Coordinates of N, CA, C and O in Angstrom, one line a residue:
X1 N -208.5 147.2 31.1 CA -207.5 148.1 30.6 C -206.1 147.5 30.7 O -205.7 147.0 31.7
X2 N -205.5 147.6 29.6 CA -204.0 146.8 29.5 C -203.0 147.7 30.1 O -203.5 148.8 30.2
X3 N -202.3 147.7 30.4 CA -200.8 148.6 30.3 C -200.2 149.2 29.2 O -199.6 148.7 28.3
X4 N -200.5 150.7 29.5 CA -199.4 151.5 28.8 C -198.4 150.8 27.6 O -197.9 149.7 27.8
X5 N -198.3 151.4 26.7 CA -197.0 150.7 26.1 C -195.7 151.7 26.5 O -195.5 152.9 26.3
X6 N -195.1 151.0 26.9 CA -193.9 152.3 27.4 C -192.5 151.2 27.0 O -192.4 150.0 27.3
X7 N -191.3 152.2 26.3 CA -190.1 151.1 26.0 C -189.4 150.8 27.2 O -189.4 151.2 28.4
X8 N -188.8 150.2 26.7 CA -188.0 149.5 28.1 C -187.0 149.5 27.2 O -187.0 149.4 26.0
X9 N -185.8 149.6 28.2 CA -183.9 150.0 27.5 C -183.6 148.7 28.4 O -183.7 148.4 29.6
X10 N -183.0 147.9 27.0 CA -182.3 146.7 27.6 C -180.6 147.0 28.4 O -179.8 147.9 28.0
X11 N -180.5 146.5 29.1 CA -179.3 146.5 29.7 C -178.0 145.5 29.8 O -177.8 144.9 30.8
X12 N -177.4 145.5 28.7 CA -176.5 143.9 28.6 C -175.5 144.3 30.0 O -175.1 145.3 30.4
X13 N -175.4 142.6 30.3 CA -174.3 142.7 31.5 C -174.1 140.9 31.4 O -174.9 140.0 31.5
X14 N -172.5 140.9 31.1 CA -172.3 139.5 31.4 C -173.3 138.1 30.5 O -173.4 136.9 30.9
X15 N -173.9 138.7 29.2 CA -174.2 137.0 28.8 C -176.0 137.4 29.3 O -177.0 136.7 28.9
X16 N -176.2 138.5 30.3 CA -178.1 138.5 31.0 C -177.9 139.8 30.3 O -176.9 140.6 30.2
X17 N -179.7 140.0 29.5 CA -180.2 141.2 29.0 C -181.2 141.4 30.7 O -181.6 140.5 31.3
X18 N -181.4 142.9 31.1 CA -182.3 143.1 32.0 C -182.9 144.1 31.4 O -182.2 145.2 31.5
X19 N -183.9 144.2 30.9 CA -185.0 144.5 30.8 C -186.4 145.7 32.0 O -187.5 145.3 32.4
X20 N -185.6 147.1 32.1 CA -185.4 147.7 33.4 C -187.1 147.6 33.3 O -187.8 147.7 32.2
X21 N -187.7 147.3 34.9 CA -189.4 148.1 35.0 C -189.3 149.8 34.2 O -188.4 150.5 34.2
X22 N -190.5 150.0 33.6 CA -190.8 151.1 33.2 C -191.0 152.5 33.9 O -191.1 153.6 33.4
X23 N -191.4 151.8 35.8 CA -191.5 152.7 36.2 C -190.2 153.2 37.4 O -189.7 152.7 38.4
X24 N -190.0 154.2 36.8 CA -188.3 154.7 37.2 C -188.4 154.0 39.3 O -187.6 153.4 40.0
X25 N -189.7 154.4 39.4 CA -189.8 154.0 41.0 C -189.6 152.5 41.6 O -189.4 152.2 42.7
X26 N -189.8 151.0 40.2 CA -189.5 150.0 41.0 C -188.3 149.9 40.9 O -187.5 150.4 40.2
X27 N -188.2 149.1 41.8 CA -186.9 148.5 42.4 C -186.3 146.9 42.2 O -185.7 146.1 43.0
X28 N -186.9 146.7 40.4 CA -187.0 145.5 40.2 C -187.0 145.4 38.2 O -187.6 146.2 37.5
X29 N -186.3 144.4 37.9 CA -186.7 144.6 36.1 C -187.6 143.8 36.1 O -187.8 142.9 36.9
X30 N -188.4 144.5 34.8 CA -189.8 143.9 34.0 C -189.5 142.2 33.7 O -190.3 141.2 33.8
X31 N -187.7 142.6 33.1 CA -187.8 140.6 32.9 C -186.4 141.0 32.8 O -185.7 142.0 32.9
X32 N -186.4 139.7 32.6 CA -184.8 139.3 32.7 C -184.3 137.9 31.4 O -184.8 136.8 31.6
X33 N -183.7 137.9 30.9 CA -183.7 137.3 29.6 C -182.0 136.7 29.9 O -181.1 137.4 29.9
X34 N -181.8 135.3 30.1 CA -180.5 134.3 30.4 C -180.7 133.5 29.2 O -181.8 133.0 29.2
X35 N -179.9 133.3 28.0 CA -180.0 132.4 27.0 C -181.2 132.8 26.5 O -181.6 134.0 26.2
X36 N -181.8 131.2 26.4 CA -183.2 131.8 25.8 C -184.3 131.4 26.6 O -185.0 130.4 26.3
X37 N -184.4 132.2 27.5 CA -184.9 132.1 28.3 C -185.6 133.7 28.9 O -184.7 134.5 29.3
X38 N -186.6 134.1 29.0 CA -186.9 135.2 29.4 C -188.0 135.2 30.5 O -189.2 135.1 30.3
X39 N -187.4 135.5 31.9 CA -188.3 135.3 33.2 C -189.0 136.9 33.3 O -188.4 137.9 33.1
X40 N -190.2 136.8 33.7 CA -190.8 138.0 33.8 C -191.4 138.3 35.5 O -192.1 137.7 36.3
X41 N -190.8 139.4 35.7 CA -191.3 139.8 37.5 C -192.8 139.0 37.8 O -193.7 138.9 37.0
X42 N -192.8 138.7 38.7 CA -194.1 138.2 39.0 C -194.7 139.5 39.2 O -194.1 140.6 39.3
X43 N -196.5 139.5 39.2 CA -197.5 140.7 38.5 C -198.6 140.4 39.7 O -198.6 139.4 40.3
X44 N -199.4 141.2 39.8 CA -200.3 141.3 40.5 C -201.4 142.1 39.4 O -201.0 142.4 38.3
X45 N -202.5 142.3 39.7 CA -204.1 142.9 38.9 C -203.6 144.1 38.5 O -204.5 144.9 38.7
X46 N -202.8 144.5 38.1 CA -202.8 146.2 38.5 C -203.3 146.7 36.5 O -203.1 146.2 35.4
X47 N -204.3 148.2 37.5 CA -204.5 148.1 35.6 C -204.0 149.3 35.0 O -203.7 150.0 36.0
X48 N -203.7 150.2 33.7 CA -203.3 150.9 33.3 C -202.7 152.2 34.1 O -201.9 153.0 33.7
X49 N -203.4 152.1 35.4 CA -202.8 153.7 35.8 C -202.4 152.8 37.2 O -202.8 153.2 38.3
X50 N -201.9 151.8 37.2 CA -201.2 151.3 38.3 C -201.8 150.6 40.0 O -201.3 150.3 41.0
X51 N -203.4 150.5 39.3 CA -204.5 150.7 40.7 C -205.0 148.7 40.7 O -205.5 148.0 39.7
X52 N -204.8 148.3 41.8 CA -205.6 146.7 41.8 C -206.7 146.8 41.4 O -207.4 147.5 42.0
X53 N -207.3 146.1 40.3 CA -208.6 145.7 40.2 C -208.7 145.0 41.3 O -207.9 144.5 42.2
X54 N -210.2 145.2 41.2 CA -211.3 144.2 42.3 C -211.9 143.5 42.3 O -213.0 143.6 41.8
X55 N -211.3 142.1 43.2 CA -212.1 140.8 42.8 C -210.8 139.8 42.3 O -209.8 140.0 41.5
X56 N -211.3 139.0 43.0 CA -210.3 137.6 42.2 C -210.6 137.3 40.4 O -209.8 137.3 39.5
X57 N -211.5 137.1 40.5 CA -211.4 136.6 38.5 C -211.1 138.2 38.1 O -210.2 138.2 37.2
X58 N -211.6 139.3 38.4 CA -210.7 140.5 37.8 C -209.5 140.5 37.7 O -209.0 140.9 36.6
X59 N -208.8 140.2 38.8 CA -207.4 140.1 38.9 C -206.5 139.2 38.2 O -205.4 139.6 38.0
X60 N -206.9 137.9 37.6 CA -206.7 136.8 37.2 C -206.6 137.4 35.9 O -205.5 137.3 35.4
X61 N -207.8 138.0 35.1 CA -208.1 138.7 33.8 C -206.8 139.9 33.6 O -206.1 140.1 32.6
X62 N -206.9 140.6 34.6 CA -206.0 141.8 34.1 C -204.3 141.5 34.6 O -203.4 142.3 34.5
X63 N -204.1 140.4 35.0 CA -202.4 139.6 34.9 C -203.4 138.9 33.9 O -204.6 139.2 34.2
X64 N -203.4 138.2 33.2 CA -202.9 137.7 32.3 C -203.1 138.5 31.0 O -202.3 138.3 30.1
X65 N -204.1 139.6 30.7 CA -203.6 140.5 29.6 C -202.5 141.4 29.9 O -202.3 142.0 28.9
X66 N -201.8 141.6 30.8 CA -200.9 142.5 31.3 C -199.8 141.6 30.5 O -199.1 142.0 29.6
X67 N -199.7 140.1 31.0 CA -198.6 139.9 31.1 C -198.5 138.8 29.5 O -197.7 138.0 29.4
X68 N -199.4 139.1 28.6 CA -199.9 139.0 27.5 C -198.7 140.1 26.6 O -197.7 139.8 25.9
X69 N -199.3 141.3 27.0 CA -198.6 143.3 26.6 C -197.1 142.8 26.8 O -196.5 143.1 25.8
X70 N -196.3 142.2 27.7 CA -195.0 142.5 28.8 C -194.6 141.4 27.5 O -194.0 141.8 26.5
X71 N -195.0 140.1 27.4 CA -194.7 139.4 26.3 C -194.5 139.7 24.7 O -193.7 139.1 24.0
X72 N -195.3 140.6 24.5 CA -195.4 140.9 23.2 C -194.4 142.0 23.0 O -193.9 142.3 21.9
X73 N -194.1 142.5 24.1 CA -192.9 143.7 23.6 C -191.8 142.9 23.3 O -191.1 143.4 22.5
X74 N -191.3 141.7 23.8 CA -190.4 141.0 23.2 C -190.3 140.1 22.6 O -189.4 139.2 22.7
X75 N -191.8 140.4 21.4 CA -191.9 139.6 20.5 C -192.2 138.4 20.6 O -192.0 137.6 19.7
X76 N -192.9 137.8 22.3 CA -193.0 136.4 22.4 C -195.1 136.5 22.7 O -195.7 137.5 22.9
X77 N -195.4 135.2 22.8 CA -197.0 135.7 23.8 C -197.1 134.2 24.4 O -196.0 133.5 24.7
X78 N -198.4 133.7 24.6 CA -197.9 133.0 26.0 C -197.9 131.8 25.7 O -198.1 131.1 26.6
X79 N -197.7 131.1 24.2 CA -197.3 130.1 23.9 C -195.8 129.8 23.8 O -195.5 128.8 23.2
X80 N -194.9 130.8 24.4 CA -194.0 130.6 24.2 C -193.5 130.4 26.0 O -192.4 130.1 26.4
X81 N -194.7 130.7 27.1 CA -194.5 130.2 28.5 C -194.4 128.7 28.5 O -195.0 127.8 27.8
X82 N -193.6 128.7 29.5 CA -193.6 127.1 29.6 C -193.5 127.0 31.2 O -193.2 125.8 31.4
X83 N -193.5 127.6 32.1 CA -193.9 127.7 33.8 C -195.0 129.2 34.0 O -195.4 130.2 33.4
X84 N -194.8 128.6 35.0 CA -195.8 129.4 36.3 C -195.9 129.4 37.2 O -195.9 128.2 37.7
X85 N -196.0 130.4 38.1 CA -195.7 130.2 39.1 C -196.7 130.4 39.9 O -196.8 131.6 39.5
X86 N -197.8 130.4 40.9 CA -198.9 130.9 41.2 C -199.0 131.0 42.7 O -198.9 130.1 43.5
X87 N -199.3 132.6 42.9 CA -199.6 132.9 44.6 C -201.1 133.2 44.7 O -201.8 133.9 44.0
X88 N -201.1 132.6 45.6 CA -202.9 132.9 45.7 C -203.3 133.0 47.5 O -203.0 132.1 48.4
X89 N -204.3 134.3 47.8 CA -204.1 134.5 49.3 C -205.0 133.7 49.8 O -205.0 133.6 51.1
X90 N -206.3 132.6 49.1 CA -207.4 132.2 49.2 C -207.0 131.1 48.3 O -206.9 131.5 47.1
X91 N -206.9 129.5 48.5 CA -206.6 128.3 48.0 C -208.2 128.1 47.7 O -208.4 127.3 46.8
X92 N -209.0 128.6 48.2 CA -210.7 127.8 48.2 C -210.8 128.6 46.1 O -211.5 128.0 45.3
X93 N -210.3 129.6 45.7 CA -210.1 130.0 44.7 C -209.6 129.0 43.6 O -209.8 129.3 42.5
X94 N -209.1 127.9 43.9 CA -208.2 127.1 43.1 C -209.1 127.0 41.7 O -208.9 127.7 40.8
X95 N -209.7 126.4 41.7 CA -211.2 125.7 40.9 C -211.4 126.6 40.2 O -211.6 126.4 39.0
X96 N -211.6 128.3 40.7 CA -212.1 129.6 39.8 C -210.6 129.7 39.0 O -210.5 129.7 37.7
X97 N -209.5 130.0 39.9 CA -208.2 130.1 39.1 C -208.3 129.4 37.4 O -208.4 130.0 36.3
X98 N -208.4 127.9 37.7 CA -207.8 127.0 36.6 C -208.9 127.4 35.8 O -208.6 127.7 34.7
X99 N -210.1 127.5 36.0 CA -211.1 127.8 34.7 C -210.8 128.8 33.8 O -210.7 128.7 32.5
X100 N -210.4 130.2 34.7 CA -209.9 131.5 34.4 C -208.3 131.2 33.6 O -207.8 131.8 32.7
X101 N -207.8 130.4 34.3 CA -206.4 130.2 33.2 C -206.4 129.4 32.4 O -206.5 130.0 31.3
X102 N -206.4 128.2 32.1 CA -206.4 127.3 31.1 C -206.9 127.8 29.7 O -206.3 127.2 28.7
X103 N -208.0 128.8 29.3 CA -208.1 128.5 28.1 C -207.2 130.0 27.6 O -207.2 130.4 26.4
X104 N -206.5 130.5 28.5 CA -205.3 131.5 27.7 C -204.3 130.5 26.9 O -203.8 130.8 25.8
X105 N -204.1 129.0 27.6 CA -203.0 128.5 26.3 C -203.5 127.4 25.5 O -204.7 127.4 25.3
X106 N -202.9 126.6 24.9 CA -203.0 126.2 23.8 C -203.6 124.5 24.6 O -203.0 124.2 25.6
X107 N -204.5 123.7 24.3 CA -204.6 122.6 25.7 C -203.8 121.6 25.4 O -203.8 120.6 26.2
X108 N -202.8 121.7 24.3 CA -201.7 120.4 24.5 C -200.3 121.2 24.8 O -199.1 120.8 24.6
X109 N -200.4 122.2 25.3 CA -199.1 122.9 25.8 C -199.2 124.0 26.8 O -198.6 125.1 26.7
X110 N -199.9 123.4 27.7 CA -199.8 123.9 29.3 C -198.5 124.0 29.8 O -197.6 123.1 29.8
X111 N -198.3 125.1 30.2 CA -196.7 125.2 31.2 C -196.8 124.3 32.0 O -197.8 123.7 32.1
X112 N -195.8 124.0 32.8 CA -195.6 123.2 34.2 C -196.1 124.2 35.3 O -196.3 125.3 34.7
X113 N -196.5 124.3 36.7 CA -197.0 125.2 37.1 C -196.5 124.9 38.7 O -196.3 123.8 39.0
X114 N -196.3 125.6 39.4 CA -195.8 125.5 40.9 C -197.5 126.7 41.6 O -197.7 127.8 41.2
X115 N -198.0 126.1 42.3 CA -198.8 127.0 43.1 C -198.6 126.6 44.3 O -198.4 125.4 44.6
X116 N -198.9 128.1 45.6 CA -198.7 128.0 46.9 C -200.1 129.1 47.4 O -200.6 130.0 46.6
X117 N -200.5 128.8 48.5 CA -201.0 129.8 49.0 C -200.2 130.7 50.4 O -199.6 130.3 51.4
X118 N -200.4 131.8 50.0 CA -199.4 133.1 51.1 C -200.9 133.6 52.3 O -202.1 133.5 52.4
X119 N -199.8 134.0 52.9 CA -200.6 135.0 54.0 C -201.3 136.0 53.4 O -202.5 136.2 53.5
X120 N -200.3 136.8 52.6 CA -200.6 138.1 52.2 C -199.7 138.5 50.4 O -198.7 137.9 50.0
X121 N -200.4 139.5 49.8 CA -199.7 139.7 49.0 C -199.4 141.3 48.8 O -200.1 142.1 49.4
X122 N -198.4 141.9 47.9 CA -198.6 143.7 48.0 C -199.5 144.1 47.4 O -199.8 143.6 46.4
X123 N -200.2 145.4 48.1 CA -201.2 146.0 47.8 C -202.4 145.5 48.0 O -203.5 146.2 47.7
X124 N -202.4 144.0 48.8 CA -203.7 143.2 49.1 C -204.5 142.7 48.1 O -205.7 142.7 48.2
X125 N -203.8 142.2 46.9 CA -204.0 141.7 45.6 C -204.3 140.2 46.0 O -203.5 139.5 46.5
X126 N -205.3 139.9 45.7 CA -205.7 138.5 46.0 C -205.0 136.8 45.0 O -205.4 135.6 45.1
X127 N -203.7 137.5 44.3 CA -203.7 136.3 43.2 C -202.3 136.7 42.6 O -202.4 137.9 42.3
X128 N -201.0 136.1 42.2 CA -199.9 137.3 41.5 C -199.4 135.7 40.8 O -199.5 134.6 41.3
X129 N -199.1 136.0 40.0 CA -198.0 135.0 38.8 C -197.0 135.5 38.2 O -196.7 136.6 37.7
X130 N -196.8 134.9 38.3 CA -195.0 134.4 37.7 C -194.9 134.1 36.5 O -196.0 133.8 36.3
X131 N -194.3 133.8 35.4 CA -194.2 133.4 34.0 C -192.9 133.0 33.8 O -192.1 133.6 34.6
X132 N -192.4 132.3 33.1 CA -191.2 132.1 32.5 C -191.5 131.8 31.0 O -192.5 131.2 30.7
X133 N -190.8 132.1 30.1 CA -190.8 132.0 28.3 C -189.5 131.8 27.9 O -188.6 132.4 28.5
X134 N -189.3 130.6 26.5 CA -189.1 129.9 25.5 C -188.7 131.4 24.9 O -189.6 132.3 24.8
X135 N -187.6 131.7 24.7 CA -187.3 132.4 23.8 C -186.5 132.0 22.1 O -185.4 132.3 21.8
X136 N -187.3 131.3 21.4 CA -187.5 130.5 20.2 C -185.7 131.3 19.0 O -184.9 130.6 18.4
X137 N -185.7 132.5 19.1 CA -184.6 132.9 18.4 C -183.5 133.6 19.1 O -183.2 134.7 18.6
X138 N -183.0 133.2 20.2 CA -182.2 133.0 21.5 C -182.2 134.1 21.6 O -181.3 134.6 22.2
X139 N -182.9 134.8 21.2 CA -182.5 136.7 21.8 C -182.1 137.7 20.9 O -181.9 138.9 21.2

């Protein structure tokens, strides 16, 4: 299940569009857009009504269509990522990760990618990414 489509009200300030979370309760924007450049909050599994899937390759599946939806509202999708960022609470996962990601992009235009493994992540989500995107018509 994808995410809701819900608008999001850009907020100019200073040269940065912020792009508020949809849900009046976070305490964080959906993305943030500097030039052309549009960074998106890092995401965890969560699926339409806000609940962690279960399971690592679930989780992996439902951030990357999530963050598929969060891209397309601003007109970009994930050929236009060019990082990543990747937290993962279990490194022995690495090998399932890259299978499960790699064929979302294009295979001569892989982002650059930073991964770490954490203690812990919120909600006890086994896996959360980061994105950054190429905004092709500066905004």
């Amino acid at each position: 299940m994808s995410l809701p489509e819900i608008p999001v009200k850009p907020v100019h300030a200073d040269g940065v569009t912020y792009y508020m979370h949809p849900h009046p309760r976070s305490p964080f924007s959906e993305a943030v857009q500097v030039g052309g450049v549009l960074y998106l909050s890092a995401m965890i599994g969560l699926d339409g009504q806000g609940r962690l899937v279960d399971g690592f390759e679930p989780q992996v599946r439902q951030i990357m269509s999530n963050s598929q939806a969060i891209l397309r509202r601003y007109g970009l999708g994930l050929e236009h990522v060019f990082k990543t960022t990747v937290m993962m609470k279990d490194m022995a996962n690495w090998s399932a990760f890259n299978r499960l990601y790699k064929p979302y992009f294009h295979p001569t235009r892989l982002p650059v990618r930073t991964a770490f493994g954490v203690s812990d992540l919120a909600y006890g989500a086994e896996v959360e990414l980061e994105f950054q995107a190429y905004v092709p018509h500066g905004g």
